[in-house]
mmCIF file of C-alpha atoms in Angstrom:
data_model
loop_
_atom_site.group_PDB
_atom_site.id
_atom_site.type_symbol
_atom_site.label_atom_id
_atom_site.label_comp_id
_atom_site.label_asym_id
_atom_site.label_seq_id
_atom_site.Cartn_x
_atom_site.Cartn_y
_atom_site.Cartn_z
ATOM 1 C CA UNK H 277 22.143 -8.411 -17.773
ATOM 2 C CA UNK H 278 21.601 -5.094 -19.589
ATOM 3 C CA UNK H 279 18.687 -6.596 -21.534
ATOM 4 C CA UNK H 280 17.166 -7.861 -18.280
ATOM 5 C CA UNK H 281 17.487 -4.376 -16.769
ATOM 6 C CA UNK H 282 15.756 -2.826 -19.789
ATOM 7 C CA UNK H 283 12.927 -5.365 -19.655
ATOM 8 C CA UNK H 284 12.416 -4.714 -15.950
ATOM 9 C CA UNK H 285 12.494 -0.935 -16.460
ATOM 10 C CA UNK H 286 9.930 -1.271 -19.250
ATOM 11 C CA UNK H 287 7.663 -3.318 -16.999
ATOM 12 C CA UNK H 288 8.000 -0.708 -14.261
ATOM 13 C CA UNK H 289 7.033 2.084 -16.678
ATOM 14 C CA UNK H 290 3.958 0.126 -17.760
ATOM 15 C CA UNK H 291 2.985 -0.385 -14.104
ATOM 16 C CA UNK H 292 3.327 3.332 -13.396
ATOM 17 C CA UNK H 293 1.218 4.283 -16.446
ATOM 18 C CA UNK H 294 -1.471 1.867 -15.312
ATOM 19 C CA UNK H 295 -1.424 3.280 -11.775
ATOM 20 C CA UNK H 296 -1.563 6.866 -13.067
ATOM 21 C CA UNK H 297 -4.652 6.001 -15.125
ATOM 22 C CA UNK H 298 -6.261 4.243 -12.151
ATOM 23 C CA UNK H 299 -5.556 7.273 -9.984
ATOM 24 C CA UNK H 300 -7.088 9.596 -12.605
ATOM 25 C CA UNK H 301 -10.237 7.449 -12.841
ATOM 26 C CA UNK H 302 -10.589 7.269 -9.051
ATOM 27 C CA UNK H 303 -10.265 11.062 -8.743
ATOM 28 C CA UNK H 304 -12.781 11.567 -11.547
ATOM 29 C CA UNK H 305 -15.300 9.235 -9.895
ATOM 30 C CA UNK H 306 -14.823 11.001 -6.557
ATOM 31 C CA UNK H 307 -15.458 14.411 -8.141
ATOM 32 C CA UNK H 308 -18.679 13.145 -9.763
ATOM 33 C CA UNK H 309 -19.920 11.637 -6.495
ATOM 34 C CA UNK H 310 -19.038 14.781 -4.510
ATOM 35 C CA UNK H 311 -20.860 16.966 -7.071
ATOM 36 C CA UNK H 312 -23.957 14.760 -6.852
ATOM 37 C CA UNK H 313 -23.864 14.794 -3.067
ATOM 38 C CA UNK H 314 -23.538 18.605 -2.955
ATOM 39 C CA UNK H 315 -26.271 18.957 -5.572
ATOM 40 C CA UNK H 316 -28.624 16.783 -3.506
ATOM 41 C CA UNK H 317 -27.629 18.245 -0.116
ATOM 42 C CA UNK H 318 -30.761 20.413 0.036
ATOM 43 C CA UNK H 319 -32.992 17.400 -0.567
ATOM 44 C CA UNK H 320 -31.110 15.391 2.048
ATOM 45 C CA UNK H 321 -31.544 18.135 4.665
ATOM 46 C CA UNK H 322 -35.248 18.527 3.887
ATOM 47 C CA UNK H 323 -35.740 14.758 4.170
ATOM 48 C CA UNK H 324 -34.033 14.634 7.591
ATOM 49 C CA UNK H 325 -35.978 17.696 8.741
ATOM 50 C CA UNK H 326 -39.288 16.105 7.656
ATOM 51 C CA UNK H 327 -38.499 12.804 9.398
ATOM 52 C CA UNK H 328 -37.626 14.596 12.656
ATOM 53 C CA UNK H 329 -40.734 16.810 12.360
ATOM 54 C CA UNK H 330 -42.905 13.678 12.016
ATOM 55 C CA UNK H 331 -41.276 12.089 15.061
ATOM 56 C CA UNK H 332 -39.439 9.461 13.010
ATOM 57 C CA UNK H 333 -36.153 10.010 14.830
ATOM 58 C CA UNK H 334 -34.856 6.464 14.231
ATOM 59 C CA UNK H 335 -35.479 6.775 10.502
ATOM 60 C CA UNK H 336 -33.729 10.150 10.482
ATOM 61 C CA UNK H 337 -30.713 8.617 12.228
ATOM 62 C CA UNK H 338 -30.587 5.753 9.699
ATOM 63 C CA UNK H 339 -30.728 8.277 6.878
ATOM 64 C CA UNK H 340 -27.894 10.320 8.415
ATOM 65 C CA UNK H 341 -25.781 7.171 8.928
ATOM 66 C CA UNK H 342 -26.297 6.286 5.273
ATOM 67 C CA UNK H 343 -25.129 9.741 4.178
ATOM 68 C CA UNK H 344 -22.119 9.570 6.498
ATOM 69 C CA UNK H 345 -21.164 6.161 5.093
ATOM 70 C CA UNK H 346 -21.382 7.525 1.559
ATOM 71 C CA UNK H 347 -19.305 10.572 2.543
ATOM 72 C CA UNK H 348 -16.561 8.413 4.082
ATOM 73 C CA UNK H 349 -16.523 6.198 0.995
ATOM 74 C CA UNK H 350 -15.918 9.250 -1.190
ATOM 75 C CA UNK H 351 -13.052 10.507 0.945
ATOM 76 C CA UNK H 352 -11.394 7.102 1.226
ATOM 77 C CA UNK H 353 -8.293 6.498 3.318
ATOM 78 C CA UNK H 354 -5.235 8.664 2.828
ATOM 79 C CA UNK H 355 -2.052 6.652 3.337
ATOM 80 C CA UNK H 356 0.325 9.118 1.689
ATOM 81 C CA UNK H 357 0.342 12.704 0.421
ATOM 82 C CA UNK H 358 1.591 11.356 -2.904
ATOM 83 C CA UNK H 359 -1.574 10.501 -4.864
ATOM 84 C CA UNK H 360 0.007 7.730 -6.959
ATOM 85 C CA UNK H 361 1.567 6.018 -3.933
ATOM 86 C CA UNK H 362 -1.775 6.362 -2.179
ATOM 87 C CA UNK H 363 -3.467 4.677 -5.150
ATOM 88 C CA UNK H 364 -0.952 1.808 -5.093
ATOM 89 C CA UNK H 365 -1.400 1.145 -1.398
ATOM 90 C CA UNK H 366 -5.187 1.558 -1.563
ATOM 91 C CA UNK H 367 -5.340 -0.964 -4.394
ATOM 92 C CA UNK H 368 -3.097 -3.461 -2.563
ATOM 93 C CA UNK H 369 -5.029 -3.035 0.695
ATOM 94 C CA UNK H 370 -8.269 -3.683 -1.188
ATOM 95 C CA UNK H 371 -6.771 -6.889 -2.625
ATOM 96 C CA UNK H 372 -5.622 -7.980 0.838
ATOM 97 C CA UNK H 373 -9.052 -7.291 2.332
ATOM 98 C CA UNK H 374 -10.664 -9.513 -0.309
ATOM 99 C CA UNK H 375 -8.283 -12.304 0.796
ATOM 100 C CA UNK H 376 -9.015 -11.721 4.509
ATOM 101 C CA UNK H 377 -5.505 -10.401 5.097
ATOM 102 C CA UNK H 378 -5.493 -7.697 7.772
ATOM 103 C CA UNK H 379 -3.407 -4.660 6.800
ATOM 104 C CA UNK H 380 -1.783 -1.908 8.827
ATOM 105 C CA UNK H 381 -0.162 1.091 7.124
ATOM 106 C CA UNK H 382 2.180 3.578 8.765
ATOM 107 C CA UNK H 383 3.841 5.948 6.277
ATOM 108 C CA UNK H 384 5.621 9.106 7.383
ATOM 109 C CA UNK H 385 7.283 10.658 4.321
ATOM 110 C CA UNK H 386 7.701 14.303 3.302
ATOM 111 C CA UNK H 387 6.759 15.695 -0.107
ATOM 112 C CA UNK H 388 10.372 16.376 -1.136
ATOM 113 C CA UNK H 389 11.582 12.785 -0.919
ATOM 114 C CA UNK H 390 14.633 12.122 -3.089
ATOM 115 C CA UNK H 391 13.417 8.852 -4.649
ATOM 116 C CA UNK H 392 12.193 8.886 -8.245
ATOM 117 C CA UNK H 393 8.396 8.512 -8.215
ATOM 118 C CA UNK H 394 8.520 5.459 -10.488
ATOM 119 C CA UNK H 395 11.026 3.754 -8.165
ATOM 120 C CA UNK H 396 9.019 4.672 -5.090
ATOM 121 C CA UNK H 397 5.820 3.235 -6.558
ATOM 122 C CA UNK H 398 7.654 0.048 -7.584
ATOM 123 C CA UNK H 399 9.108 -0.415 -4.097
ATOM 124 C CA UNK H 400 5.713 -0.319 -2.398
ATOM 125 C CA UNK H 401 3.908 -2.322 -5.088
ATOM 126 C CA UNK H 402 6.485 -5.120 -5.221
ATOM 127 C CA UNK H 403 7.139 -5.386 -1.481
ATOM 128 C CA UNK H 404 3.419 -5.638 -0.700
ATOM 129 C CA UNK H 405 2.948 -8.134 -3.535
ATOM 130 C CA UNK H 406 5.701 -10.377 -2.103
ATOM 131 C CA UNK H 407 4.024 -10.281 1.326
ATOM 132 C CA UNK H 408 0.559 -10.901 -0.155
ATOM 133 C CA UNK H 409 1.715 -13.915 -2.164
ATOM 134 C CA UNK H 410 3.389 -15.418 0.893
ATOM 135 C CA UNK H 411 0.237 -14.965 2.976
ATOM 136 C CA UNK H 412 -1.830 -16.598 0.206
ATOM 137 C CA UNK H 413 0.552 -19.526 -0.234
ATOM 138 C CA UNK H 414 0.748 -20.212 3.494
ATOM 139 C CA UNK H 415 -3.040 -20.164 3.910
ATOM 140 C CA UNK H 416 -2.836 -18.585 7.357
ATOM 141 C CA UNK H 417 -6.319 -17.784 8.635
ATOM 142 C CA UNK H 418 -4.874 -14.985 10.793
ATOM 143 C CA UNK H 419 -2.794 -13.412 8.020
ATOM 144 C CA UNK H 420 -1.612 -9.833 8.347
ATOM 145 C CA UNK H 421 0.633 -7.392 6.500
ATOM 146 C CA UNK H 422 2.174 -4.272 8.033
ATOM 147 C CA UNK H 423 3.611 -1.567 5.766
ATOM 148 C CA UNK H 424 6.005 0.972 7.288
ATOM 149 C CA UNK H 425 7.979 3.796 5.673
ATOM 150 C CA UNK H 426 9.952 6.699 7.104
ATOM 151 C CA UNK H 427 13.167 8.718 6.783
ATOM 152 C CA UNK H 428 16.065 8.191 9.180
ATOM 153 C CA UNK H 429 18.692 10.825 8.494
ATOM 154 C CA UNK H 430 19.703 10.460 4.844
ATOM 155 C CA UNK H 431 18.099 7.023 4.519
ATOM 156 C CA UNK H 432 14.667 6.017 3.286
ATOM 157 C CA UNK H 433 13.466 2.864 5.033
ATOM 158 C CA UNK H 434 10.521 0.875 3.671
ATOM 159 C CA UNK H 435 9.488 -2.298 5.461
ATOM 160 C CA UNK H 436 6.806 -4.957 5.142
ATOM 161 C CA UNK H 437 6.069 -7.405 7.923
ATOM 162 C CA UNK H 438 3.837 -10.368 7.210
ATOM 163 C CA UNK H 439 2.515 -13.336 9.139
ATOM 164 C CA UNK H 440 3.692 -16.946 9.102
ATOM 165 C CA UNK H 441 1.362 -19.934 9.331
ATOM 166 C CA UNK H 442 1.832 -22.557 12.059
ATOM 167 C CA UNK H 443 2.676 -25.194 9.419
ATOM 168 C CA UNK H 444 5.392 -22.953 7.951
ATOM 169 C CA UNK H 445 6.879 -22.362 11.399
ATOM 170 C CA UNK H 446 6.919 -26.122 12.049
ATOM 171 C CA UNK H 447 8.604 -26.738 8.674
ATOM 172 C CA UNK H 448 11.240 -24.092 9.384
ATOM 173 C CA UNK H 449 12.083 -25.631 12.748
ATOM 174 C CA UNK H 450 12.232 -29.135 11.291
ATOM 175 C CA UNK H 451 14.607 -28.027 8.529
ATOM 176 C CA UNK H 452 16.515 -25.569 10.738
ATOM 177 C CA UNK H 453 15.930 -22.614 8.435
ATOM 178 C CA UNK H 454 18.062 -19.602 9.375
ATOM 179 C CA UNK H 455 16.563 -16.351 10.607
ATOM 180 C CA UNK H 456 18.300 -14.674 7.684
ATOM 181 C CA UNK H 457 17.646 -17.141 4.872
ATOM 182 C CA UNK H 458 18.271 -15.868 1.314
ATOM 183 C CA UNK H 459 15.285 -14.159 -0.280
ATOM 184 C CA UNK H 460 13.596 -16.219 -2.975
ATOM 185 C CA UNK H 461 14.253 -14.906 -6.499
ATOM 186 C CA UNK H 462 11.082 -13.620 -8.157
ATOM 187 C CA UNK H 463 10.014 -10.930 -10.620
ATOM 188 C CA UNK H 464 9.256 -8.613 -7.709
ATOM 189 C CA UNK H 465 12.635 -9.230 -6.108
ATOM 190 C CA UNK H 466 14.490 -8.609 -9.383
ATOM 191 C CA UNK H 467 12.753 -5.252 -9.735
ATOM 192 C CA UNK H 468 13.591 -4.321 -6.144
ATOM 193 C CA UNK H 469 17.238 -5.355 -6.639
ATOM 194 C CA UNK H 470 17.619 -2.968 -9.580
ATOM 195 C CA UNK H 471 16.223 -0.060 -7.551
ATOM 196 C CA UNK H 472 18.414 -0.889 -4.547
ATOM 197 C CA UNK H 473 21.486 -0.975 -6.761
ATOM 198 C CA UNK H 474 20.565 2.401 -8.252
ATOM 199 C CA UNK H 475 20.507 4.086 -4.828
ATOM 200 C CA UNK H 476 23.396 2.101 -3.302
ATOM 201 C CA UNK H 477 21.005 0.652 -0.762
ATOM 202 C CA UNK H 478 20.426 -2.684 0.913
ATOM 203 C CA UNK H 479 17.704 -5.228 1.605
ATOM 204 C CA UNK H 480 17.376 -7.405 4.687
ATOM 205 C CA UNK H 481 15.057 -10.239 5.650
ATOM 206 C CA UNK H 482 14.363 -11.336 9.229
ATOM 207 C CA UNK H 483 12.462 -14.498 10.083
ATOM 208 C CA UNK H 484 10.844 -14.494 13.510
ATOM 209 C CA UNK H 485 8.567 -16.990 15.270
ATOM 210 C CA UNK H 486 5.286 -15.640 13.887
ATOM 211 C CA UNK H 487 6.307 -13.157 11.221
ATOM 212 C CA UNK H 488 8.782 -12.291 8.477
ATOM 213 C CA UNK H 489 10.027 -8.798 7.730
ATOM 214 C CA UNK H 490 11.692 -7.427 4.602
ATOM 215 C CA UNK H 491 13.234 -3.979 4.861
ATOM 216 C CA UNK H 492 14.820 -1.812 2.180
ATOM 217 C CA UNK H 493 17.212 1.055 2.880
ATOM 218 C CA UNK H 494 18.001 3.613 0.172
ATOM 219 C CA UNK H 495 20.571 6.378 0.591
ATOM 220 C CA UNK H 496 20.068 9.930 -0.594
ATOM 221 C CA UNK H 497 22.437 10.582 -3.543
ATOM 222 C CA UNK H 498 25.675 12.558 -3.013
ATOM 223 C CA UNK H 499 25.725 11.771 0.702
ATOM 224 C CA UNK H 500 28.952 10.261 2.020
ATOM 225 C CA UNK H 501 28.489 7.869 4.922
ATOM 226 C CA UNK H 502 30.536 8.702 8.030
ATOM 227 C CA UNK H 503 31.890 5.726 9.964
#
């Protein structure tokens, strides 16, 4: 068991190092693109001014739309104030988009969260990966994944909700699968179990008609629960 814990911890450290490097490269690319855009801003303005002066309003609008699209691409979507968590979610969302899985992210966490950054990254990465794999395996053409995270008192709650295919629903009904069936054991689940144990937390799965949710609750250290 101790060896398994060490192997999992080692894998988590490797994942974090990889994500930190990816985040660094993304930031570097953004800085280069922003510099180029600022450097060429004078030329862009003169081009738009010339098009408008020549009565080519439609062409000027197309040019402005192109610049706006490039600007939005540089800024990207901010899911979290934590840059590494933001990189993790951005990467997972990009993977989901390529698989036609619709994503919805709602994260409301402060900067002084008590969870170790490595653990926090692992929670999001592994939970989303579990949901993504399930959506892929079930081949649901209307697949979706919702990622929620917030603080409730002294508890951090992270939840993923993902879609079920009609064939999976039919199978569940035929075999009378419980709404709280045991979670399948996987590499992701083993990693999550170690983190949950570390923070004296819990994990719960709920199976509904069209979706499945997995939620993790982690308690802030040195807080005694009051019954």
